[in-house]
Short mmCIF file of C-alpha atoms in Angstrom, two decimals:
data_model
loop_
_atom_site.label_atom_id
_atom_site.label_comp_id
_atom_site.label_asym_id
_atom_site.label_seq_id
_atom_site.Cartn_x
_atom_site.Cartn_y
_atom_site.Cartn_z
CA GLU A 1 -37.62 -40.46 80.64
CA ALA A 2 -37.74 -40.69 77.15
CA GLN A 3 -34.68 -39.62 75.86
CA VAL A 4 -31.22 -39.86 73.54
CA THR A 5 -28.14 -40.60 75.57
CA GLN A 6 -24.55 -40.36 74.42
CA ASN A 7 -21.56 -41.55 75.76
CA PRO A 8 -18.71 -40.37 75.78
CA ARG A 9 -19.68 -36.53 75.84
CA TYR A 10 -16.08 -35.25 75.36
CA LEU A 11 -13.52 -37.42 74.13
CA ILE A 12 -9.83 -36.19 73.04
CA THR A 13 -7.48 -39.05 71.79
CA VAL A 14 -4.51 -39.62 69.22
CA THR A 15 -4.49 -39.93 65.26
CA GLY A 16 -5.30 -43.70 64.30
CA LYS A 17 -6.39 -44.64 67.97
CA LYS A 18 -9.86 -46.48 67.45
CA LEU A 19 -12.83 -45.46 69.33
CA THR A 20 -16.39 -46.08 69.11
CA VAL A 21 -19.48 -42.89 70.65
CA THR A 22 -22.52 -45.27 71.66
CA CYS A 23 -25.97 -43.95 71.42
CA SER A 24 -28.70 -44.89 72.43
CA GLN A 25 -32.38 -44.51 73.35
CA ASN A 26 -35.01 -45.81 74.75
CA MET A 27 -38.51 -44.81 72.92
CA ASN A 28 -38.53 -48.11 70.79
CA HIS A 29 -37.91 -46.01 67.62
CA GLU A 30 -37.33 -47.78 64.26
CA TYR A 31 -34.52 -44.74 62.83
CA MET A 32 -31.87 -43.27 64.24
CA SER A 33 -28.96 -41.24 62.42
CA TRP A 34 -25.68 -39.96 63.36
CA TYR A 35 -24.86 -36.35 62.36
CA ARG A 36 -21.63 -34.07 62.41
CA GLN A 37 -21.57 -30.32 63.42
CA ASP A 38 -18.85 -28.20 61.83
CA PRO A 39 -18.44 -24.37 62.31
CA GLY A 40 -19.27 -22.92 58.72
CA LEU A 41 -20.48 -26.26 57.62
CA GLY A 42 -23.90 -26.66 59.58
CA LEU A 43 -25.03 -30.54 60.45
CA ARG A 44 -24.49 -33.02 58.45
CA GLN A 45 -25.51 -36.69 58.24
CA ILE A 46 -23.03 -39.53 58.81
CA TYR A 47 -24.95 -42.33 58.32
CA TYR A 48 -27.92 -43.93 58.89
CA SER A 49 -30.36 -47.09 59.75
CA MET A 50 -34.17 -47.51 59.46
CA ASN A 51 -34.66 -50.55 61.46
CA VAL A 52 -31.69 -53.20 62.69
CA GLU A 53 -29.27 -54.44 60.80
CA VAL A 54 -30.35 -51.47 57.78
CA THR A 55 -27.98 -49.15 57.79
CA ASP A 56 -27.02 -46.43 54.74
CA LYS A 57 -24.46 -44.01 54.28
CA GLY A 58 -25.27 -39.96 54.46
CA ASP A 59 -23.26 -37.65 53.10
CA VAL A 60 -20.24 -37.93 54.90
CA PRO A 61 -19.88 -41.33 55.76
CA GLU A 62 -16.14 -41.95 55.09
CA GLY A 63 -13.93 -42.70 57.81
CA TYR A 64 -16.90 -43.87 59.93
CA LYS A 65 -18.92 -47.49 60.40
CA VAL A 66 -22.00 -48.08 62.17
CA SER A 67 -24.08 -50.96 62.98
CA ARG A 68 -27.29 -51.49 64.48
CA LYS A 69 -27.53 -54.46 66.55
CA GLU A 70 -30.20 -53.53 68.59
CA LYS A 71 -33.15 -51.64 67.68
CA ARG A 72 -32.14 -49.18 70.99
CA ASN A 73 -28.40 -48.76 69.70
CA PHE A 74 -26.52 -47.47 66.91
CA PRO A 75 -22.98 -46.97 68.26
CA LEU A 76 -20.60 -44.67 66.03
CA ILE A 77 -16.68 -46.39 65.07
CA LEU A 78 -13.54 -44.16 63.99
CA GLU A 79 -11.28 -46.96 63.17
CA SER A 80 -8.19 -44.82 62.63
CA PRO A 81 -9.37 -41.14 63.46
CA SER A 82 -7.92 -38.35 61.57
CA PRO A 83 -7.30 -34.46 62.61
CA ASN A 84 -10.34 -33.85 60.72
CA GLN A 85 -12.64 -35.47 62.49
CA THR A 86 -12.56 -33.34 65.33
CA SER A 87 -16.18 -32.15 65.13
CA LEU A 88 -19.32 -32.63 67.59
CA TYR A 89 -21.23 -35.05 67.01
CA PHE A 90 -25.33 -36.13 67.46
CA CYS A 91 -26.88 -38.85 67.72
CA ALA A 92 -31.22 -38.40 66.82
CA SER A 93 -33.71 -41.18 66.36
CA SER A 94 -36.96 -41.20 65.52
CA PRO A 95 -40.16 -42.98 65.22
CA SER A 96 -40.13 -44.20 61.64
CA ALA A 97 -38.08 -42.47 58.94
CA GLY A 98 -40.56 -40.55 56.91
CA GLU A 99 -42.88 -37.81 59.15
CA ASP A 100 -41.91 -37.67 62.43
CA THR A 101 -39.97 -35.27 64.85
CA GLN A 102 -36.39 -36.29 65.48
CA TYR A 103 -35.18 -36.55 68.89
CA PHE A 104 -31.58 -35.85 69.48
CA GLY A 105 -28.58 -36.70 72.05
CA PRO A 106 -26.72 -34.15 73.80
CA GLY A 107 -23.41 -34.38 71.57
CA THR A 108 -19.87 -35.80 71.97
CA ARG A 109 -17.19 -33.20 71.37
CA LEU A 110 -14.58 -34.88 70.09
CA THR A 111 -10.89 -33.92 69.07
CA VAL A 112 -8.71 -35.95 67.30
CA LEU A 113 -4.65 -34.70 68.27
CA LYS B 1 -29.66 -32.24 45.92
CA GLN B 2 -31.55 -29.96 48.58
CA GLU B 3 -29.68 -26.96 49.89
CA VAL B 4 -31.32 -24.75 52.93
CA THR B 5 -30.35 -21.69 53.84
CA GLN B 6 -31.27 -19.72 56.86
CA ILE B 7 -31.03 -15.56 56.63
CA PRO B 8 -30.24 -14.18 58.68
CA ALA B 9 -26.82 -15.48 59.54
CA ALA B 10 -27.11 -13.29 63.27
CA LEU B 11 -29.74 -11.39 64.37
CA SER B 12 -29.61 -8.20 67.75
CA VAL B 13 -32.91 -7.37 69.05
CA PRO B 14 -34.03 -5.81 72.38
CA GLU B 15 -36.33 -7.66 74.96
CA GLY B 16 -40.13 -7.48 73.67
CA GLU B 17 -39.34 -7.01 69.72
CA ASN B 18 -41.47 -9.74 67.47
CA LEU B 19 -38.95 -10.86 65.42
CA VAL B 20 -38.97 -13.18 61.96
CA LEU B 21 -36.44 -15.65 61.21
CA ASN B 22 -36.50 -17.62 57.67
CA CYS B 23 -35.73 -20.27 56.14
CA SER B 24 -35.35 -21.25 52.16
CA PHE B 25 -34.87 -24.61 50.24
CA THR B 26 -33.99 -25.47 46.96
CA ASP B 27 -36.41 -28.88 46.45
CA SER B 28 -39.90 -28.67 47.02
CA ALA B 29 -40.59 -32.45 47.04
CA ILE B 30 -40.58 -32.69 50.93
CA TYR B 31 -42.25 -34.61 53.76
CA ASN B 32 -42.42 -32.01 56.44
CA LEU B 33 -39.58 -29.01 58.07
CA GLN B 34 -38.41 -28.84 61.26
CA TRP B 35 -37.30 -26.03 63.40
CA PHE B 36 -34.80 -26.53 66.49
CA ARG B 37 -33.18 -24.99 68.87
CA GLN B 38 -29.55 -25.08 70.19
CA ASP B 39 -28.09 -23.78 73.32
CA PRO B 40 -24.10 -22.99 73.09
CA GLY B 41 -22.19 -26.45 73.13
CA LYS B 42 -25.67 -28.29 74.07
CA GLY B 43 -28.06 -30.50 71.90
CA LEU B 44 -30.67 -29.55 69.80
CA THR B 45 -34.37 -29.39 70.93
CA SER B 46 -36.79 -29.60 68.47
CA LEU B 47 -39.73 -26.76 68.44
CA LEU B 48 -42.23 -27.18 65.67
CA LEU B 49 -42.74 -29.67 63.00
CA ILE B 50 -44.83 -28.76 60.00
CA GLN B 51 -46.05 -31.62 57.72
CA SER B 52 -46.27 -30.59 53.79
CA SER B 53 -49.45 -30.95 53.94
CA GLN B 54 -49.95 -28.01 56.67
CA ARG B 55 -48.98 -23.97 56.40
CA GLU B 56 -48.58 -23.39 59.89
CA GLN B 57 -48.00 -24.86 63.55
CA THR B 58 -48.29 -22.74 66.72
CA SER B 59 -46.84 -23.82 70.17
CA GLY B 60 -47.12 -20.85 72.49
CA ARG B 61 -45.62 -17.72 71.74
CA LEU B 62 -43.65 -19.55 68.35
CA ASN B 63 -45.60 -19.80 64.87
CA ALA B 64 -44.46 -21.53 61.91
CA SER B 65 -45.34 -21.49 58.51
CA LEU B 66 -44.08 -23.35 55.47
CA ASP B 67 -44.98 -22.48 51.65
CA LYS B 68 -43.93 -25.70 49.96
CA SER B 69 -44.35 -24.52 46.55
CA SER B 70 -42.14 -21.42 47.03
CA GLY B 71 -39.77 -22.97 48.90
CA ARG B 72 -39.77 -20.85 52.28
CA SER B 73 -40.53 -21.26 55.96
CA THR B 74 -41.12 -18.39 58.62
CA LEU B 75 -40.33 -19.10 62.48
CA TYR B 76 -41.99 -16.45 64.02
CA ILE B 77 -41.46 -15.39 67.74
CA ALA B 78 -43.88 -13.04 69.68
CA ALA B 79 -42.75 -10.91 72.40
CA SER B 80 -39.09 -11.82 72.71
CA GLN B 81 -37.02 -12.87 75.51
CA PRO B 82 -33.55 -13.43 76.84
CA GLY B 83 -34.39 -16.79 77.34
CA ASP B 84 -34.99 -17.18 74.24
CA SER B 85 -31.41 -16.33 72.87
CA ALA B 86 -29.93 -19.66 70.98
CA THR B 87 -29.27 -20.59 67.08
CA TYR B 88 -32.43 -21.46 65.55
CA LEU B 89 -32.28 -24.21 62.70
CA CYS B 90 -34.27 -25.67 59.63
CA ALA B 91 -34.28 -28.63 58.64
CA VAL B 92 -36.35 -30.27 55.62
CA ARG B 93 -36.96 -34.24 55.81
CA GLY B 94 -37.07 -35.36 51.92
CA TYR B 95 -37.00 -38.79 49.83
CA SER B 96 -33.39 -39.76 49.47
CA GLY B 97 -34.23 -43.07 47.47
CA ALA B 98 -34.33 -46.93 48.01
CA GLY B 99 -37.14 -46.28 50.65
CA SER B 100 -35.10 -43.58 52.68
CA TYR B 101 -35.52 -40.60 54.39
CA GLN B 102 -32.90 -37.67 54.59
CA LEU B 103 -32.19 -34.70 57.18
CA THR B 104 -31.09 -31.58 55.58
CA PHE B 105 -29.71 -28.86 57.58
CA GLY B 106 -29.78 -24.88 57.81
CA LYS B 107 -26.37 -23.37 58.83
CA GLY B 108 -28.65 -21.45 61.63
CA THR B 109 -29.56 -18.17 62.94
CA LYS B 110 -28.17 -16.76 65.87
CA LEU B 111 -30.33 -14.65 68.10
CA SER B 112 -29.68 -12.85 70.79
CA VAL B 113 -32.12 -11.32 72.57
CA ILE B 114 -30.83 -8.16 74.80
CA PRO B 115 -32.74 -7.14 77.80
#
């Protein structure tokens, strides 16, 4: 089944404890991205990747890192999480960066205490 | 910077009614526009994708139109059902420089269909 998977789905952590949220797609898509969704603010792009080893900042990149060493995986890293990073995170992929439908993962609900 | 607005923020209709959700965007230089559905606590499901050269797309009871020059799109849902209750998100994809494209979302319309 073609899909985007994220792990974990739910995570509660404490301030400053490094964490990684994994994202994987099995559709051989070139383009992958991360979003966060907050009440009243909607979905905002954190980082995106147009292909392996090519990443760039979205609208809200502060406090996050990403890497794209393989085409299928695009992990989101929080080196020192803070409470303002408590949010619902979505990974998405599409065949290319331009005109294609984006496919979203199920989301990761992160709480930073 | 692209801004996407969805009106209304919430809508409640009786089952069986036809309804229209609105989306407007400030920069008409877009590549495409996509409508998504989001159920509570769940991910986003793509409903319809309209390329910038198209005027409308249809899927079952859903019809989405695009007027790029005026910066507007509508999602028409025919014969609404309780299962249509969800939040509907509009997103536009535009060129953000250096060969990259960015998807900008509206804040959504929360639809409740009353049996």
